[in-house]
PDB file of C-alpha atoms in Angstrom:
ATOM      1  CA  UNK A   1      24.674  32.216 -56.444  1.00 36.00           C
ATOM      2  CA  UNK A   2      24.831  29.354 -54.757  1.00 35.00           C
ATOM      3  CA  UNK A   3      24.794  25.451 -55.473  1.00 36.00           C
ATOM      4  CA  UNK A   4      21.588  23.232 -55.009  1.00 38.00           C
ATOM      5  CA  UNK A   5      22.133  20.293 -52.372  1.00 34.00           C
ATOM      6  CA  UNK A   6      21.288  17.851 -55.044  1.00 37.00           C
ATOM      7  CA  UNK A   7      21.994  19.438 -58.488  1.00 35.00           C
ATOM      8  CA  UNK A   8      24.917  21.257 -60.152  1.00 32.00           C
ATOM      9  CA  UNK A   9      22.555  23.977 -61.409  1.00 38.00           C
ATOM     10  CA  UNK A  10      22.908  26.985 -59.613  1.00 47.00           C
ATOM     11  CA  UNK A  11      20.017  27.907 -57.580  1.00 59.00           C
ATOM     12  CA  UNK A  12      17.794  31.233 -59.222  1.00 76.00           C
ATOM     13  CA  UNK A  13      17.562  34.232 -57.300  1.00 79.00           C
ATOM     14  CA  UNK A  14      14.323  35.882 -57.495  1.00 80.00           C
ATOM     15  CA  UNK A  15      13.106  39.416 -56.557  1.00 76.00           C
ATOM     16  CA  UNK A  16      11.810  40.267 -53.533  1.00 77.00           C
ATOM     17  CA  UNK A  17       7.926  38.428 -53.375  1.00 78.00           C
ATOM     18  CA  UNK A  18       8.522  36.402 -56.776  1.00 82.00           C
ATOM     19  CA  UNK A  19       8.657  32.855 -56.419  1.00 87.00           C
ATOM     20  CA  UNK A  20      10.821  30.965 -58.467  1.00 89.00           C
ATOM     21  CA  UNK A  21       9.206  27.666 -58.257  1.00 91.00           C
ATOM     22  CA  UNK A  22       5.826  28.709 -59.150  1.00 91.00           C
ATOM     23  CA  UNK A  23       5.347  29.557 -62.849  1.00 92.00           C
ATOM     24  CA  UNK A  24       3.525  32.860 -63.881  1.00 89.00           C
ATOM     25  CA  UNK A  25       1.826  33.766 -67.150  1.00 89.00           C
ATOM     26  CA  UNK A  26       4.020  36.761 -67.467  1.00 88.00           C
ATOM     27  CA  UNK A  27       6.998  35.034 -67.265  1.00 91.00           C
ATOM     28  CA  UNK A  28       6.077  32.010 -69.702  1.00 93.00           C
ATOM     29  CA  UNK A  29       5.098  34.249 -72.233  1.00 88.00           C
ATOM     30  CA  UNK A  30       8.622  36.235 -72.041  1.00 90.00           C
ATOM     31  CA  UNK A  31      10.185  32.994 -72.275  1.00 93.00           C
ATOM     32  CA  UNK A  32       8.328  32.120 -75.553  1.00 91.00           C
ATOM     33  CA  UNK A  33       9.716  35.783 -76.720  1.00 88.00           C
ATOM     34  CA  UNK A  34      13.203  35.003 -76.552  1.00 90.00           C
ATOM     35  CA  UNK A  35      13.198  36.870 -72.594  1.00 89.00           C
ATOM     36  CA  UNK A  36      15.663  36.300 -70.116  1.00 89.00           C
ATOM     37  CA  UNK A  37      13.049  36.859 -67.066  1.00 87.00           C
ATOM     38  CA  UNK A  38      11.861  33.937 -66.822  1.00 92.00           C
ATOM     39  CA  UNK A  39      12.485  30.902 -64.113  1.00 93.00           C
ATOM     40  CA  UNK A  40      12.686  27.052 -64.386  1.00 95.00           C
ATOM     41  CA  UNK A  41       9.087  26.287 -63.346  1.00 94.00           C
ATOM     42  CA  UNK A  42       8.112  28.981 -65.755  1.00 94.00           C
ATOM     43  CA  UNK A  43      10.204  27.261 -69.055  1.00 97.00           C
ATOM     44  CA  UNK A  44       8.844  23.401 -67.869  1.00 96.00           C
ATOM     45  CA  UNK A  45       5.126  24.952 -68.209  1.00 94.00           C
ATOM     46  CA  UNK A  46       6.380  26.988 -71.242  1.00 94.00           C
ATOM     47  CA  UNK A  47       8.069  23.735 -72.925  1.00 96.00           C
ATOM     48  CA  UNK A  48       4.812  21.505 -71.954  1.00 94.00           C
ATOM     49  CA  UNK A  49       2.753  23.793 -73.766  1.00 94.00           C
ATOM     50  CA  UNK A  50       4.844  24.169 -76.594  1.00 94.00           C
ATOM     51  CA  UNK A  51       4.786  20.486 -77.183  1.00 96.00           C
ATOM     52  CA  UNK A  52       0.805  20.368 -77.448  1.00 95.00           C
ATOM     53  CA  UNK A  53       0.841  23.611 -79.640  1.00 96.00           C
ATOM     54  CA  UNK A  54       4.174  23.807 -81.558  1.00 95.00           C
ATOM     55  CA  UNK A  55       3.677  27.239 -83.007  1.00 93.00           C
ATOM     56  CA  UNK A  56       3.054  28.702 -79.419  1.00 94.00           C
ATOM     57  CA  UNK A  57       6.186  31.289 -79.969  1.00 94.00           C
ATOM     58  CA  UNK A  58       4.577  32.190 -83.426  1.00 95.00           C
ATOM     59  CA  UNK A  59       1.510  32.945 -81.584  1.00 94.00           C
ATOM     60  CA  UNK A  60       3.305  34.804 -78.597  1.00 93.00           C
ATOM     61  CA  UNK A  61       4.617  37.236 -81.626  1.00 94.00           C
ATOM     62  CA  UNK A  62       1.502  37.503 -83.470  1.00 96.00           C
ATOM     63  CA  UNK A  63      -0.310  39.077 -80.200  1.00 96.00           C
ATOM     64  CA  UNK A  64       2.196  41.124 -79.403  1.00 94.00           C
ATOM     65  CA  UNK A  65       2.275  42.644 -83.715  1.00 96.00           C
ATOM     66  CA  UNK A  66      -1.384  43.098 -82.582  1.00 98.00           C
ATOM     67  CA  UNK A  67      -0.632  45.536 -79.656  1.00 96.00           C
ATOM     68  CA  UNK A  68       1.889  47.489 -82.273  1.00 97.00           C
ATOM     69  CA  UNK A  69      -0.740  48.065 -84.679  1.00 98.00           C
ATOM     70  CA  UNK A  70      -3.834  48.664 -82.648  1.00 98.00           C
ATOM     71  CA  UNK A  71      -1.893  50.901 -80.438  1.00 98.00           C
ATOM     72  CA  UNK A  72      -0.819  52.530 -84.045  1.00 98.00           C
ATOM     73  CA  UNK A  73      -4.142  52.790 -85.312  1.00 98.00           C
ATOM     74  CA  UNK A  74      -6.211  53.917 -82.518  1.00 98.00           C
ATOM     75  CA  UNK A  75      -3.836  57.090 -82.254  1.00 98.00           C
ATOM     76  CA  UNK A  76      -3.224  57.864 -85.353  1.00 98.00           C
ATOM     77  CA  UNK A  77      -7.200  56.856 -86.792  1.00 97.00           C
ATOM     78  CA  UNK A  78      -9.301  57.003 -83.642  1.00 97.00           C
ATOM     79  CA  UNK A  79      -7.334  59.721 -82.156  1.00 98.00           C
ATOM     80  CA  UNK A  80      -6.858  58.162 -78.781  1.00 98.00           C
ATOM     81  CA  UNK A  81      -4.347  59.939 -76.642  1.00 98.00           C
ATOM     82  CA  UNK A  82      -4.153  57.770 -73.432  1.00 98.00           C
ATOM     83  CA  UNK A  83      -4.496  54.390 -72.979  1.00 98.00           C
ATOM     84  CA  UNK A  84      -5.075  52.050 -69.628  1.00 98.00           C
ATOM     85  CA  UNK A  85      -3.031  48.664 -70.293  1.00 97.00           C
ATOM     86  CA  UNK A  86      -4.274  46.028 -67.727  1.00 98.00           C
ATOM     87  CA  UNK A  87      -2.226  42.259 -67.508  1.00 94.00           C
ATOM     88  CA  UNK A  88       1.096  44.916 -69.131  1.00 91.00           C
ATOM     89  CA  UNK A  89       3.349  41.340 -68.222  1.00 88.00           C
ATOM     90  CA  UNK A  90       7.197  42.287 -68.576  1.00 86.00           C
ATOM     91  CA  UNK A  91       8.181  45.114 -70.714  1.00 83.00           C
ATOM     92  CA  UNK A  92       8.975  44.116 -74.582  1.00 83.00           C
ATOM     93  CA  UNK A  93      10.154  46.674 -76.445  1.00 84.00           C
ATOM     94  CA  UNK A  94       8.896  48.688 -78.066  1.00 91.00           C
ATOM     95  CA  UNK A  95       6.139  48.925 -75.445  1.00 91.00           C
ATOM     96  CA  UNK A  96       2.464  50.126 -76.379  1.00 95.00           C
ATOM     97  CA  UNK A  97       3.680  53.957 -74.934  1.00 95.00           C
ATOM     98  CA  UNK A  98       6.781  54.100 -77.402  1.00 95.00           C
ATOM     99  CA  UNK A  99       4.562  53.083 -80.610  1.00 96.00           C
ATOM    100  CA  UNK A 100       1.648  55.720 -79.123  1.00 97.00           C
ATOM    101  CA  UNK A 101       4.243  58.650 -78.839  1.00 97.00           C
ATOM    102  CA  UNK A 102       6.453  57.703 -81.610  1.00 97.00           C
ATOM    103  CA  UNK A 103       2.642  59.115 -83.780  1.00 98.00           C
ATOM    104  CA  UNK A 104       1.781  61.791 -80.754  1.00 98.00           C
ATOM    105  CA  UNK A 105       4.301  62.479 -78.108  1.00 98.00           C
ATOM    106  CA  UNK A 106       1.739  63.310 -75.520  1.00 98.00           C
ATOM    107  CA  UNK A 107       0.017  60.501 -75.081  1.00 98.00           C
ATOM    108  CA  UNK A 108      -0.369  59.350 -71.822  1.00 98.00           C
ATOM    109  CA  UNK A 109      -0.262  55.637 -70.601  1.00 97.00           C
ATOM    110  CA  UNK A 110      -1.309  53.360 -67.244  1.00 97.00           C
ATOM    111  CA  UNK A 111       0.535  50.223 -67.227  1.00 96.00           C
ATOM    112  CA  UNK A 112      -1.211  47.957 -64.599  1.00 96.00           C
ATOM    113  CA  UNK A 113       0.125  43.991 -63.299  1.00 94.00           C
ATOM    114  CA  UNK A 114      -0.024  42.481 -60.486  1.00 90.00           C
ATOM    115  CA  UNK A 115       3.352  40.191 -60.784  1.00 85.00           C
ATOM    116  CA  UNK A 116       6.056  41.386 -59.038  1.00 84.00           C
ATOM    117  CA  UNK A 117       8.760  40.716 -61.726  1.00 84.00           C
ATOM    118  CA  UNK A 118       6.765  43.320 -63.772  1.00 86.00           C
ATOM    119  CA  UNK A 119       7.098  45.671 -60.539  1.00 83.00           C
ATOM    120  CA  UNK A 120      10.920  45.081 -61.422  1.00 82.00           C
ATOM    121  CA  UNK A 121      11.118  46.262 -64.344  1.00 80.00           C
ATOM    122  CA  UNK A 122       8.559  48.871 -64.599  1.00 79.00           C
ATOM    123  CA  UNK A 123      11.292  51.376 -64.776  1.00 76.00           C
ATOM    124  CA  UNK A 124      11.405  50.522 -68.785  1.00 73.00           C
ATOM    125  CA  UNK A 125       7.813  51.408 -68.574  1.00 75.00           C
ATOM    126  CA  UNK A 126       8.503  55.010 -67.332  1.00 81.00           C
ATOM    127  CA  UNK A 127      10.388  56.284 -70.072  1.00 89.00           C
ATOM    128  CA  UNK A 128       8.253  58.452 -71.569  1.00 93.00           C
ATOM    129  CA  UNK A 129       8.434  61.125 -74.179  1.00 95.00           C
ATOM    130  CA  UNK A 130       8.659  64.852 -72.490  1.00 95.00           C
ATOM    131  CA  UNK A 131       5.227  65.786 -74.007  1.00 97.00           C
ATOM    132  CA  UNK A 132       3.716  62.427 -72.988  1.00 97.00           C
ATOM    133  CA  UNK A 133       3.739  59.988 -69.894  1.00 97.00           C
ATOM    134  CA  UNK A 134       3.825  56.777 -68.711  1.00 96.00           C
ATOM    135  CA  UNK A 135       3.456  55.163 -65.031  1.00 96.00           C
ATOM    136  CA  UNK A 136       3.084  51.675 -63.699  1.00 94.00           C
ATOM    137  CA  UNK A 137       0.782  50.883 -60.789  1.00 95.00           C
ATOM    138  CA  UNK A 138       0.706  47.659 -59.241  1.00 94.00           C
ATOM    139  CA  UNK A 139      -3.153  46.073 -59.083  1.00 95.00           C
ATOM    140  CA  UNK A 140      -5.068  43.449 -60.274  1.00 96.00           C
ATOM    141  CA  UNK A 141      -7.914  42.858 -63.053  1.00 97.00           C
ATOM    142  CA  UNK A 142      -9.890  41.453 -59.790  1.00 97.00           C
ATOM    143  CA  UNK A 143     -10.497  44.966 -58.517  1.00 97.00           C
ATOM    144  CA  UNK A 144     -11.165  47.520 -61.059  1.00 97.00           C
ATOM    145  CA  UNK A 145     -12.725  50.136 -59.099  1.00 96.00           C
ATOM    146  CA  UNK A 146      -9.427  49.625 -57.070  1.00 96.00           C
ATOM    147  CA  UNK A 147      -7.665  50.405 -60.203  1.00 97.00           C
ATOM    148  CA  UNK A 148      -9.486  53.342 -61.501  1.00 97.00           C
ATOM    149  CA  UNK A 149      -9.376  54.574 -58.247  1.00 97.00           C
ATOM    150  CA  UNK A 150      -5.688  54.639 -57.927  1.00 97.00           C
ATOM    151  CA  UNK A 151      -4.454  58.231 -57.098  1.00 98.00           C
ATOM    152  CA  UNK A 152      -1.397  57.542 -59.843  1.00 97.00           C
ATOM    153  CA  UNK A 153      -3.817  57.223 -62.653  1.00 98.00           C
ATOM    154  CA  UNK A 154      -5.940  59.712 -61.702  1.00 97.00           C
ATOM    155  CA  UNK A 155      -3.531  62.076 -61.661  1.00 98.00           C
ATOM    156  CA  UNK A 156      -2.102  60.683 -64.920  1.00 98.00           C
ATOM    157  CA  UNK A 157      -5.521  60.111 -67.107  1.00 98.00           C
ATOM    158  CA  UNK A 158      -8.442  62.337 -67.763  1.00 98.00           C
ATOM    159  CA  UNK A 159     -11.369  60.012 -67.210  1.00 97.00           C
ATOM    160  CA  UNK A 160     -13.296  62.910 -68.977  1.00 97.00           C
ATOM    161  CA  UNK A 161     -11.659  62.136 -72.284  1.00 98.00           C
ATOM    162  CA  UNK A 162     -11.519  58.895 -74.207  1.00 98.00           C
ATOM    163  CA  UNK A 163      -9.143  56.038 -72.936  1.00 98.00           C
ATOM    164  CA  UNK A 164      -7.484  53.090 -74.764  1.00 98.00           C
ATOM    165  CA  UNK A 165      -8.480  50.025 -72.609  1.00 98.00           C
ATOM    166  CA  UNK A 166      -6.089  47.127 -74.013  1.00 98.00           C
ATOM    167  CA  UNK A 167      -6.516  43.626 -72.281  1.00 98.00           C
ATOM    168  CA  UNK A 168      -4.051  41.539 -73.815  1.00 97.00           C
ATOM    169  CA  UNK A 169      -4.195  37.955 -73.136  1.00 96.00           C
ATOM    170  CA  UNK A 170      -4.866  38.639 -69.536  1.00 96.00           C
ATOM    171  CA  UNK A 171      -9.043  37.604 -68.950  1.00 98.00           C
ATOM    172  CA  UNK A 172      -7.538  33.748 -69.910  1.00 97.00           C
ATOM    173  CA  UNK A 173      -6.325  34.331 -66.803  1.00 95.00           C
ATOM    174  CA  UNK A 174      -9.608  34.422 -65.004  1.00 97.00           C
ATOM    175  CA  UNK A 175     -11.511  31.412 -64.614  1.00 97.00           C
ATOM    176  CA  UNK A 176     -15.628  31.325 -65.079  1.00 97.00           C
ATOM    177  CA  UNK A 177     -16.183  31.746 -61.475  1.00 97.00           C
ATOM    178  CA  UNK A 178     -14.393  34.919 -61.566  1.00 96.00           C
ATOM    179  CA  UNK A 179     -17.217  36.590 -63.953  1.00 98.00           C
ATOM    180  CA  UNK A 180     -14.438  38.007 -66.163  1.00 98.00           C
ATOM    181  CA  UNK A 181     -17.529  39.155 -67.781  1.00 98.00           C
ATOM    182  CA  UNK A 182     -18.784  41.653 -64.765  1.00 98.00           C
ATOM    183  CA  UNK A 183     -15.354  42.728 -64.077  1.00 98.00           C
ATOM    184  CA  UNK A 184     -14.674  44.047 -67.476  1.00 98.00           C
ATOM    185  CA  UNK A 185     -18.556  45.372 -67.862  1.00 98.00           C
ATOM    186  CA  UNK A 186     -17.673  47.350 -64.336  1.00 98.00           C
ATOM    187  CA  UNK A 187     -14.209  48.860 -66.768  1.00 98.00           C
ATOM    188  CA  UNK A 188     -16.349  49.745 -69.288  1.00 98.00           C
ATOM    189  CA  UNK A 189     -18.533  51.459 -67.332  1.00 97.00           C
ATOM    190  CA  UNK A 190     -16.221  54.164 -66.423  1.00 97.00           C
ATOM    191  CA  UNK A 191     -15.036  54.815 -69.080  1.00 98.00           C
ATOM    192  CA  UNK A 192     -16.332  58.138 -71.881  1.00 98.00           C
ATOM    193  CA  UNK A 193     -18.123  58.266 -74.639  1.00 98.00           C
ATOM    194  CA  UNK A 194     -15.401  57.592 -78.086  1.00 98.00           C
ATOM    195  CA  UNK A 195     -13.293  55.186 -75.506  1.00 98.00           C
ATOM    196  CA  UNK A 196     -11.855  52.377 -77.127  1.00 98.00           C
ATOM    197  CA  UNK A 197     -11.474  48.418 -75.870  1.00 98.00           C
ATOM    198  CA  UNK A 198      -9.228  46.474 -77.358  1.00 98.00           C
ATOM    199  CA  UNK A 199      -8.853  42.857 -76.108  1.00 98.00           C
ATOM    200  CA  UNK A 200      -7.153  39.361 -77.491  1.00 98.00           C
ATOM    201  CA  UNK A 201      -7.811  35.947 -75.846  1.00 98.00           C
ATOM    202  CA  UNK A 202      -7.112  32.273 -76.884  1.00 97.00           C
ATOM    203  CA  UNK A 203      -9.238  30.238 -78.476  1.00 98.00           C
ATOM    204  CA  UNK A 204      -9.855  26.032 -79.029  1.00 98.00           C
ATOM    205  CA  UNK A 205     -12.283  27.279 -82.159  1.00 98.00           C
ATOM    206  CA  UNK A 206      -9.265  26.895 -84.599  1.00 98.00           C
ATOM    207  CA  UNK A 207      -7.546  23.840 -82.994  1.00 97.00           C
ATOM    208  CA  UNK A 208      -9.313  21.661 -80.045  1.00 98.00           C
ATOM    209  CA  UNK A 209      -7.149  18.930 -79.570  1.00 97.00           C
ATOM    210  CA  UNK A 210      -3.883  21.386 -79.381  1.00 97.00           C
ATOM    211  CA  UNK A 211      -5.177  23.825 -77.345  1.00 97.00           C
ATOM    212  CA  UNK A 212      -6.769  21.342 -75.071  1.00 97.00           C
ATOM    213  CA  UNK A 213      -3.288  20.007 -74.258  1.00 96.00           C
ATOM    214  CA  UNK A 214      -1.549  23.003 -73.789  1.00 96.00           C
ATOM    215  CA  UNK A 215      -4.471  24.157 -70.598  1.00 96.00           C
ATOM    216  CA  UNK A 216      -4.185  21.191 -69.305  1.00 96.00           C
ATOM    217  CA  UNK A 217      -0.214  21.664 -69.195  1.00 94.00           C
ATOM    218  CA  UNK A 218      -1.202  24.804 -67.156  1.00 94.00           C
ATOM    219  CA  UNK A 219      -3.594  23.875 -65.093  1.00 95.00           C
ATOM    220  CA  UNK A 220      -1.865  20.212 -63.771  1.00 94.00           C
ATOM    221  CA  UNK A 221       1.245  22.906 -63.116  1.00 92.00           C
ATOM    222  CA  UNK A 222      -1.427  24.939 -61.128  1.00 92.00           C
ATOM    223  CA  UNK A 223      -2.673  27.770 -63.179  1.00 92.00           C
ATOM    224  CA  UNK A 224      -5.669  29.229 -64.819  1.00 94.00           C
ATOM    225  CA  UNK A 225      -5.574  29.288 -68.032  1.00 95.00           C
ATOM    226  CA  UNK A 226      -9.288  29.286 -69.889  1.00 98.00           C
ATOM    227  CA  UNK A 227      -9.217  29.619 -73.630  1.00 98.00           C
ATOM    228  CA  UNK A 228     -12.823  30.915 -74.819  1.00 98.00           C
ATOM    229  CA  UNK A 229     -15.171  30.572 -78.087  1.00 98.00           C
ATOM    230  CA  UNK A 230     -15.889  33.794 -80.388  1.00 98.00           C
ATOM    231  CA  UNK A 231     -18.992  33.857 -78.574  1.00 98.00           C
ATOM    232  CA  UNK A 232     -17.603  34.037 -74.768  1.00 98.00           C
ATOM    233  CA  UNK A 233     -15.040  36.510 -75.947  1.00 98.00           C
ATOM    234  CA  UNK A 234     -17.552  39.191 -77.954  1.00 98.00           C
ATOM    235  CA  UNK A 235     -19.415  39.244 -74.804  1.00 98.00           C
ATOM    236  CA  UNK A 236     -16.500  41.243 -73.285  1.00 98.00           C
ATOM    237  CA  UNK A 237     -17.394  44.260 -75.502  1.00 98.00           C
ATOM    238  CA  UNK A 238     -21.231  44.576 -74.097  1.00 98.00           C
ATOM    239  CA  UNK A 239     -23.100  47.129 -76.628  1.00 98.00           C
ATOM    240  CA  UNK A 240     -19.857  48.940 -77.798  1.00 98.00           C
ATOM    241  CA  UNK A 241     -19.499  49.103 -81.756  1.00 98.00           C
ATOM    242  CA  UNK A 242     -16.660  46.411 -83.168  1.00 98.00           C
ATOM    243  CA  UNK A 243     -14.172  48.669 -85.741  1.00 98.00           C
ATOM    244  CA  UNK A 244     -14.021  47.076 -88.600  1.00 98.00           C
ATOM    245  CA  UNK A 245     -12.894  44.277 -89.157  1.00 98.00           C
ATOM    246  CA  UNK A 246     -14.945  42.984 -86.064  1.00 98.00           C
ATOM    247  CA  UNK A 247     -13.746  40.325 -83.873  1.00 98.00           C
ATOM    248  CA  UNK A 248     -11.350  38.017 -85.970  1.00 98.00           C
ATOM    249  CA  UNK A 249      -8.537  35.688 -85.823  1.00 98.00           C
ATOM    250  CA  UNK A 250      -5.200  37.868 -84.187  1.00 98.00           C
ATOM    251  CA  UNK A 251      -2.800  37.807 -86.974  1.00 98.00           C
ATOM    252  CA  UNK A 252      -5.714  38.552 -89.213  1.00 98.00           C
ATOM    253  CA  UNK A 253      -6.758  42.561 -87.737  1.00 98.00           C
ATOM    254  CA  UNK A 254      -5.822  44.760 -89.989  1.00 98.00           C
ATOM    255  CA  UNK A 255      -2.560  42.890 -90.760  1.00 98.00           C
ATOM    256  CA  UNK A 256       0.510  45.242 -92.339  1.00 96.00           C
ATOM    257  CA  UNK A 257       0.672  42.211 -94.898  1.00 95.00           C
ATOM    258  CA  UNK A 258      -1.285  39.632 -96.300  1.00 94.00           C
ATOM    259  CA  UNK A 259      -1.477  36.327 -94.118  1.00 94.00           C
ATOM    260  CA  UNK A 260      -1.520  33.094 -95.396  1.00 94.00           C
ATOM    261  CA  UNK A 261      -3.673  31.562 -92.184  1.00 96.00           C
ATOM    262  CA  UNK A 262      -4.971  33.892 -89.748  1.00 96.00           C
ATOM    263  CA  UNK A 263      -6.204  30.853 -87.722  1.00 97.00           C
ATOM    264  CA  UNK A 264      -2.334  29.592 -87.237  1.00 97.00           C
ATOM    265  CA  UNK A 265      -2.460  32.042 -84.445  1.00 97.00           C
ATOM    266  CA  UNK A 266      -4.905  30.603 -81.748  1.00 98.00           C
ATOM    267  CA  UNK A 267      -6.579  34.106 -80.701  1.00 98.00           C
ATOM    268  CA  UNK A 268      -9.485  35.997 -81.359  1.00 98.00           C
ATOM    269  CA  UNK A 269      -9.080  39.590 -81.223  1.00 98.00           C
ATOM    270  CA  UNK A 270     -10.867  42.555 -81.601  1.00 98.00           C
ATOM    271  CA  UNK A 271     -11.439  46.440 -80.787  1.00 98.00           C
ATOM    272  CA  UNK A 272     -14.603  48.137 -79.987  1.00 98.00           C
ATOM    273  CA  UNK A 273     -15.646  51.559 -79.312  1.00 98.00           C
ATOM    274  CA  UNK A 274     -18.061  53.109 -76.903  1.00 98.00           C
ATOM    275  CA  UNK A 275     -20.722  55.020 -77.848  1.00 96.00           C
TER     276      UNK A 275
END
């Protein structure tokens, strides 16, 4: 590693296509985890945001307890045996595959992201149970025909059968102008009859004044960030039926212990089948 001309700090090395100096979503949210792969730009953003919304790491944890027990409870209740995870951001463990197989080894799992870090480490991704699978395309939420599409996960998932569709904290990531709306319609879509969508997204409903700070943190550093009412984020699930208990506060579906204030966690989330 080399020196910076004008610091003592020795400069970052990124992977091939990352840059360093412009901060991602993945990689602030695996700094708020306690990860390693993360950059300066990415902990300034990280840090600004904490400072308008203190218990941002709480909240970083609270989503991610949601992907452990939806993933748990729409294998082992809805008997879903493949899932297609869109926005994956770097691997935590134990990823949504390991809690799938750990309740049926077979299951089969898409990871897709379009950050090259994630590319990295996809690797961690791949381990799979022998009955099961698990691959890692590179795409983005932008194109989902280009997505479903994608020779890897055709050869992978059985479009036939019904799919696990997890968007975790990812459509924040699309602005209004995008139509987040259409593109995840145009997911739905193609998906079976008994498919599942689960989805989380921030939300100024519980706290304005926090969560208003913390975008603006993000955007003046140059990113989209969009945090949506109840209202903008049930229109994700068009006509498919919300399991029970609907589309609620993140800490507060189908919790594995009582919570003192589901709405300490700025997210609504929610799963929904298809028809």
């Amino acid at each position: 590693m080399t020196q910076g001309s004008e610091s003592s700090t020795p400069a970052e090395v990124a992977p091939p296509g990352v840059n360093p100096n412009v901060p991602h979503s993945a990689r602030i949210y695996d700094y708020w985890l306690g990860g390693k792969d993360n950059f300066a730009a990415d902990r300034a953003v990280g840090e600004a945001m904490m400072q308008a919304i203190p218990g941002m790491r709480y909240m970083a944890g609270e989503n991610r307890k949601f992907v452990h027990r939806a993933a748990r409870d729409l294998v082992a209740k809805e008997g879903i045996r493949q899932f297609l995870d869109i926005g994956t951001g770097i691997p935590t463990r134990p990823n949504l595959h390991e809690i799938a197989q750990q309740i049926a080894p077979e299951t089969r799992v898409v990871y897709v992201d379009n950050d090259p870090i994630v590319l990295v480490h996809a690797r961690a991704l791949m381990i799979s149970s022998e009955e099961g699978r698990s691959e890692y395309i590179s795409a983005d939420i932008r194109q989902p025909e280009a997505i479903l599409d994608e020779p890897v996960l055709r050869d992978t998932l059985d479009l036939s059968r019904p799919v696990g569709l997890t968007l975790i904290a990812i459509l924040m990531l699309l602005s209004d102008e995008d139509d987040p709306w259409s593109l995840v319609a145009r997911l739905r879509d193609q998906m079976p009859s008994g498919s599942v969508l689960a989805i989380t997204h921030p939300t100024a409903d519980f706290n304005p004044a926090e969560v208003n700070q913390a975008v603006a943190a993000a955007t003046g550093a140059g990113m989209t960030l969009v945090a949506r009412t109840k209202e903008q984020v049930a229109r994700f699930f068009g006509d498919w039926e919300l399991l029970e208990p609907g589309l609620v506060p993140v800490s507060g579906w189908r919790p594995d212990a009582p919570v003192d204030n589901p709405e300490a966690a700025y997210y609504w989330a929610g799963v929904a089948r298809k028809p």
